[in-house]
């Protein structure tokens, strides 16, 4: 039996639970608009959405894209700051063991996300995981 040179595993396996941090950031952003953001509202109205679309939905559909992108980048910076201040980012249970097993058998890995690249790179660094995905 030959050794696999590449295995692709598609999963909805998160590296960490970011929802509590995102809920807090969106709550702060939307509170002045009279919108109450809790876990359920976030899950049903915000989670999985792209920043530009979400910013335009709440702050004006005619907002220029560069302005919506700027506000989205500010939101992501607030997310990273809050997560670090409150030490909220930890690998999900079993993740490091799974990654170690993959390394032990020589399984190449990559990380794919719909998050902004700056958040993805930050998250891997904060979770101390870049070495598993070709980083240092």
PDB file of C-alpha atoms in Angstrom:
ATOM      1  CA  UNK A   1       0.000   0.000   0.000  1.00  0.00           C
ATOM      2  CA  UNK A   2       1.470   3.373  -1.003  1.00  0.00           C
ATOM      3  CA  UNK A   3       1.621   6.368   1.302  1.00  0.00           C
ATOM      4  CA  UNK A   4      -0.725   9.231   0.409  1.00  0.00           C
ATOM      5  CA  UNK A   5       1.075  12.380  -0.685  1.00  0.00           C
ATOM      6  CA  UNK A   6      -1.905  14.611  -0.076  1.00  0.00           C
ATOM      7  CA  UNK A   7      -5.099  14.178   1.833  1.00  0.00           C
ATOM      8  CA  UNK A   8      -7.814  16.793   1.793  1.00  0.00           C
ATOM      9  CA  UNK A   9     -10.180  16.783   4.715  1.00  0.00           C
ATOM     10  CA  UNK A  10     -13.014  19.251   4.466  1.00  0.00           C
ATOM     11  CA  UNK A  11     -14.549  20.003   7.786  1.00  0.00           C
ATOM     12  CA  UNK A  12     -16.316  22.721   9.671  1.00  0.00           C
ATOM     13  CA  UNK A  13     -13.806  22.289  12.467  1.00  0.00           C
ATOM     14  CA  UNK A  14     -13.052  25.646  14.044  1.00  0.00           C
ATOM     15  CA  UNK A  15      -9.649  26.275  15.581  1.00  0.00           C
ATOM     16  CA  UNK A  16     -11.274  28.188  18.433  1.00  0.00           C
ATOM     17  CA  UNK A  17     -14.645  29.628  19.400  1.00  0.00           C
ATOM     18  CA  UNK A  18     -14.598  33.244  18.190  1.00  0.00           C
ATOM     19  CA  UNK A  19     -18.339  33.870  18.500  1.00  0.00           C
ATOM     20  CA  UNK A  20     -18.264  35.376  22.029  1.00  0.00           C
ATOM     21  CA  UNK A  21     -15.737  37.991  20.892  1.00  0.00           C
ATOM     22  CA  UNK A  22     -17.617  38.780  17.677  1.00  0.00           C
ATOM     23  CA  UNK A  23     -20.875  39.126  19.626  1.00  0.00           C
ATOM     24  CA  UNK A  24     -19.267  41.699  21.924  1.00  0.00           C
ATOM     25  CA  UNK A  25     -17.813  43.728  19.051  1.00  0.00           C
ATOM     26  CA  UNK A  26     -21.056  43.733  17.040  1.00  0.00           C
ATOM     27  CA  UNK A  27     -23.037  44.568  20.191  1.00  0.00           C
ATOM     28  CA  UNK A  28     -20.874  47.657  20.697  1.00  0.00           C
ATOM     29  CA  UNK A  29     -21.190  48.665  17.026  1.00  0.00           C
ATOM     30  CA  UNK A  30     -24.952  48.206  16.696  1.00  0.00           C
ATOM     31  CA  UNK A  31     -26.115  49.358  20.118  1.00  0.00           C
ATOM     32  CA  UNK A  32     -26.235  53.033  18.996  1.00  0.00           C
ATOM     33  CA  UNK A  33     -28.648  51.921  16.245  1.00  0.00           C
ATOM     34  CA  UNK A  34     -30.985  50.358  18.818  1.00  0.00           C
ATOM     35  CA  UNK A  35     -30.120  46.817  17.740  1.00  0.00           C
ATOM     36  CA  UNK A  36     -29.626  44.342  20.550  1.00  0.00           C
ATOM     37  CA  UNK A  37     -26.974  41.817  19.607  1.00  0.00           C
ATOM     38  CA  UNK A  38     -26.963  38.628  21.627  1.00  0.00           C
ATOM     39  CA  UNK A  39     -25.727  35.145  20.753  1.00  0.00           C
ATOM     40  CA  UNK A  40     -28.930  34.248  18.882  1.00  0.00           C
ATOM     41  CA  UNK A  41     -29.100  37.503  16.915  1.00  0.00           C
ATOM     42  CA  UNK A  42     -25.454  37.117  15.968  1.00  0.00           C
ATOM     43  CA  UNK A  43     -25.985  33.512  14.853  1.00  0.00           C
ATOM     44  CA  UNK A  44     -29.026  34.273  12.713  1.00  0.00           C
ATOM     45  CA  UNK A  45     -28.192  37.722  11.283  1.00  0.00           C
ATOM     46  CA  UNK A  46     -24.429  38.238  11.306  1.00  0.00           C
ATOM     47  CA  UNK A  47     -22.404  35.020  11.540  1.00  0.00           C
ATOM     48  CA  UNK A  48     -20.902  33.977   8.218  1.00  0.00           C
ATOM     49  CA  UNK A  49     -21.576  37.339   6.585  1.00  0.00           C
ATOM     50  CA  UNK A  50     -18.862  39.385   4.910  1.00  0.00           C
ATOM     51  CA  UNK A  51     -17.917  42.665   6.533  1.00  0.00           C
ATOM     52  CA  UNK A  52     -18.662  44.965   3.596  1.00  0.00           C
ATOM     53  CA  UNK A  53     -22.144  43.485   3.151  1.00  0.00           C
ATOM     54  CA  UNK A  54     -22.865  43.613   6.883  1.00  0.00           C
ATOM     55  CA  UNK A  55     -21.578  47.160   7.302  1.00  0.00           C
ATOM     56  CA  UNK A  56     -23.735  48.332   4.396  1.00  0.00           C
ATOM     57  CA  UNK A  57     -26.768  46.452   5.768  1.00  0.00           C
ATOM     58  CA  UNK A  58     -26.565  48.282   9.080  1.00  0.00           C
ATOM     59  CA  UNK A  59     -24.961  51.606   8.189  1.00  0.00           C
ATOM     60  CA  UNK A  60     -26.288  52.324   4.707  1.00  0.00           C
ATOM     61  CA  UNK A  61     -26.589  50.313   1.516  1.00  0.00           C
ATOM     62  CA  UNK A  62     -25.178  53.203  -0.506  1.00  0.00           C
ATOM     63  CA  UNK A  63     -21.996  53.458   1.559  1.00  0.00           C
ATOM     64  CA  UNK A  64     -18.929  53.451  -0.722  1.00  0.00           C
ATOM     65  CA  UNK A  65     -17.083  50.148  -0.664  1.00  0.00           C
ATOM     66  CA  UNK A  66     -13.813  51.685   0.552  1.00  0.00           C
ATOM     67  CA  UNK A  67     -15.626  53.242   3.543  1.00  0.00           C
ATOM     68  CA  UNK A  68     -17.360  49.942   4.371  1.00  0.00           C
ATOM     69  CA  UNK A  69     -13.989  48.164   4.098  1.00  0.00           C
ATOM     70  CA  UNK A  70     -12.382  50.717   6.433  1.00  0.00           C
ATOM     71  CA  UNK A  71     -15.126  50.245   9.038  1.00  0.00           C
ATOM     72  CA  UNK A  72     -14.850  46.468   8.649  1.00  0.00           C
ATOM     73  CA  UNK A  73     -11.090  46.648   9.218  1.00  0.00           C
ATOM     74  CA  UNK A  74     -11.685  48.743  12.350  1.00  0.00           C
ATOM     75  CA  UNK A  75     -14.173  46.127  13.560  1.00  0.00           C
ATOM     76  CA  UNK A  76     -11.630  43.355  13.018  1.00  0.00           C
ATOM     77  CA  UNK A  77      -8.979  45.350  14.901  1.00  0.00           C
ATOM     78  CA  UNK A  78     -11.445  45.718  17.792  1.00  0.00           C
ATOM     79  CA  UNK A  79     -12.065  41.956  17.640  1.00  0.00           C
ATOM     80  CA  UNK A  80      -8.336  41.175  17.901  1.00  0.00           C
ATOM     81  CA  UNK A  81      -7.793  43.713  20.678  1.00  0.00           C
ATOM     82  CA  UNK A  82     -10.730  42.478  22.767  1.00  0.00           C
ATOM     83  CA  UNK A  83      -9.781  38.828  22.299  1.00  0.00           C
ATOM     84  CA  UNK A  84      -6.228  39.481  23.465  1.00  0.00           C
ATOM     85  CA  UNK A  85      -7.235  41.770  26.347  1.00  0.00           C
ATOM     86  CA  UNK A  86      -9.629  39.160  27.710  1.00  0.00           C
ATOM     87  CA  UNK A  87      -7.432  36.162  26.773  1.00  0.00           C
ATOM     88  CA  UNK A  88     -10.381  34.600  24.950  1.00  0.00           C
ATOM     89  CA  UNK A  89      -8.560  32.614  22.255  1.00  0.00           C
ATOM     90  CA  UNK A  90      -7.724  28.996  23.036  1.00  0.00           C
ATOM     91  CA  UNK A  91      -7.521  26.008  20.678  1.00  0.00           C
ATOM     92  CA  UNK A  92     -10.612  23.824  20.833  1.00  0.00           C
ATOM     93  CA  UNK A  93     -10.207  20.633  22.855  1.00  0.00           C
ATOM     94  CA  UNK A  94      -8.292  17.980  20.954  1.00  0.00           C
ATOM     95  CA  UNK A  95      -7.067  20.255  18.141  1.00  0.00           C
ATOM     96  CA  UNK A  96      -3.382  20.266  19.047  1.00  0.00           C
ATOM     97  CA  UNK A  97      -3.399  16.478  19.484  1.00  0.00           C
ATOM     98  CA  UNK A  98      -5.011  16.048  16.075  1.00  0.00           C
ATOM     99  CA  UNK A  99      -2.442  18.353  14.470  1.00  0.00           C
ATOM    100  CA  UNK A 100       0.405  16.508  16.202  1.00  0.00           C
ATOM    101  CA  UNK A 101      -0.888  13.184  14.873  1.00  0.00           C
ATOM    102  CA  UNK A 102      -1.059  14.613  11.363  1.00  0.00           C
ATOM    103  CA  UNK A 103       2.526  15.852  11.650  1.00  0.00           C
ATOM    104  CA  UNK A 104       3.650  12.450  12.973  1.00  0.00           C
ATOM    105  CA  UNK A 105       2.391  10.678   9.864  1.00  0.00           C
ATOM    106  CA  UNK A 106       3.683  13.365   7.507  1.00  0.00           C
ATOM    107  CA  UNK A 107       0.302  14.727   6.495  1.00  0.00           C
ATOM    108  CA  UNK A 108       0.614  18.171   4.868  1.00  0.00           C
ATOM    109  CA  UNK A 109      -1.927  20.674   6.159  1.00  0.00           C
ATOM    110  CA  UNK A 110      -3.336  24.036   5.228  1.00  0.00           C
ATOM    111  CA  UNK A 111      -5.808  26.326   6.895  1.00  0.00           C
ATOM    112  CA  UNK A 112      -8.666  27.825   4.890  1.00  0.00           C
ATOM    113  CA  UNK A 113     -11.086  30.417   6.224  1.00  0.00           C
ATOM    114  CA  UNK A 114     -13.497  33.117   5.167  1.00  0.00           C
ATOM    115  CA  UNK A 115     -12.020  35.408   7.821  1.00  0.00           C
ATOM    116  CA  UNK A 116      -9.848  38.322   6.746  1.00  0.00           C
ATOM    117  CA  UNK A 117      -6.237  37.250   6.214  1.00  0.00           C
ATOM    118  CA  UNK A 118      -5.062  39.552   9.013  1.00  0.00           C
ATOM    119  CA  UNK A 119      -7.376  37.756  11.461  1.00  0.00           C
ATOM    120  CA  UNK A 120      -6.355  34.299  10.228  1.00  0.00           C
ATOM    121  CA  UNK A 121      -2.646  35.011  10.621  1.00  0.00           C
ATOM    122  CA  UNK A 122      -3.248  36.669  13.995  1.00  0.00           C
ATOM    123  CA  UNK A 123      -5.350  33.716  15.172  1.00  0.00           C
ATOM    124  CA  UNK A 124      -2.725  31.135  14.218  1.00  0.00           C
ATOM    125  CA  UNK A 125      -0.097  33.184  16.059  1.00  0.00           C
ATOM    126  CA  UNK A 126      -2.220  33.695  19.202  1.00  0.00           C
ATOM    127  CA  UNK A 127      -3.192  30.017  19.270  1.00  0.00           C
ATOM    128  CA  UNK A 128       0.476  29.063  18.754  1.00  0.00           C
ATOM    129  CA  UNK A 129      -0.395  27.032  15.633  1.00  0.00           C
ATOM    130  CA  UNK A 130       1.454  28.521  12.638  1.00  0.00           C
ATOM    131  CA  UNK A 131       4.063  25.734  12.594  1.00  0.00           C
ATOM    132  CA  UNK A 132       1.342  23.240  11.660  1.00  0.00           C
ATOM    133  CA  UNK A 133       0.407  25.219   8.554  1.00  0.00           C
ATOM    134  CA  UNK A 134       3.793  26.141   7.119  1.00  0.00           C
ATOM    135  CA  UNK A 135       4.411  29.168   9.355  1.00  0.00           C
ATOM    136  CA  UNK A 136       6.950  29.833  12.043  1.00  0.00           C
TER     137      UNK A 136
END
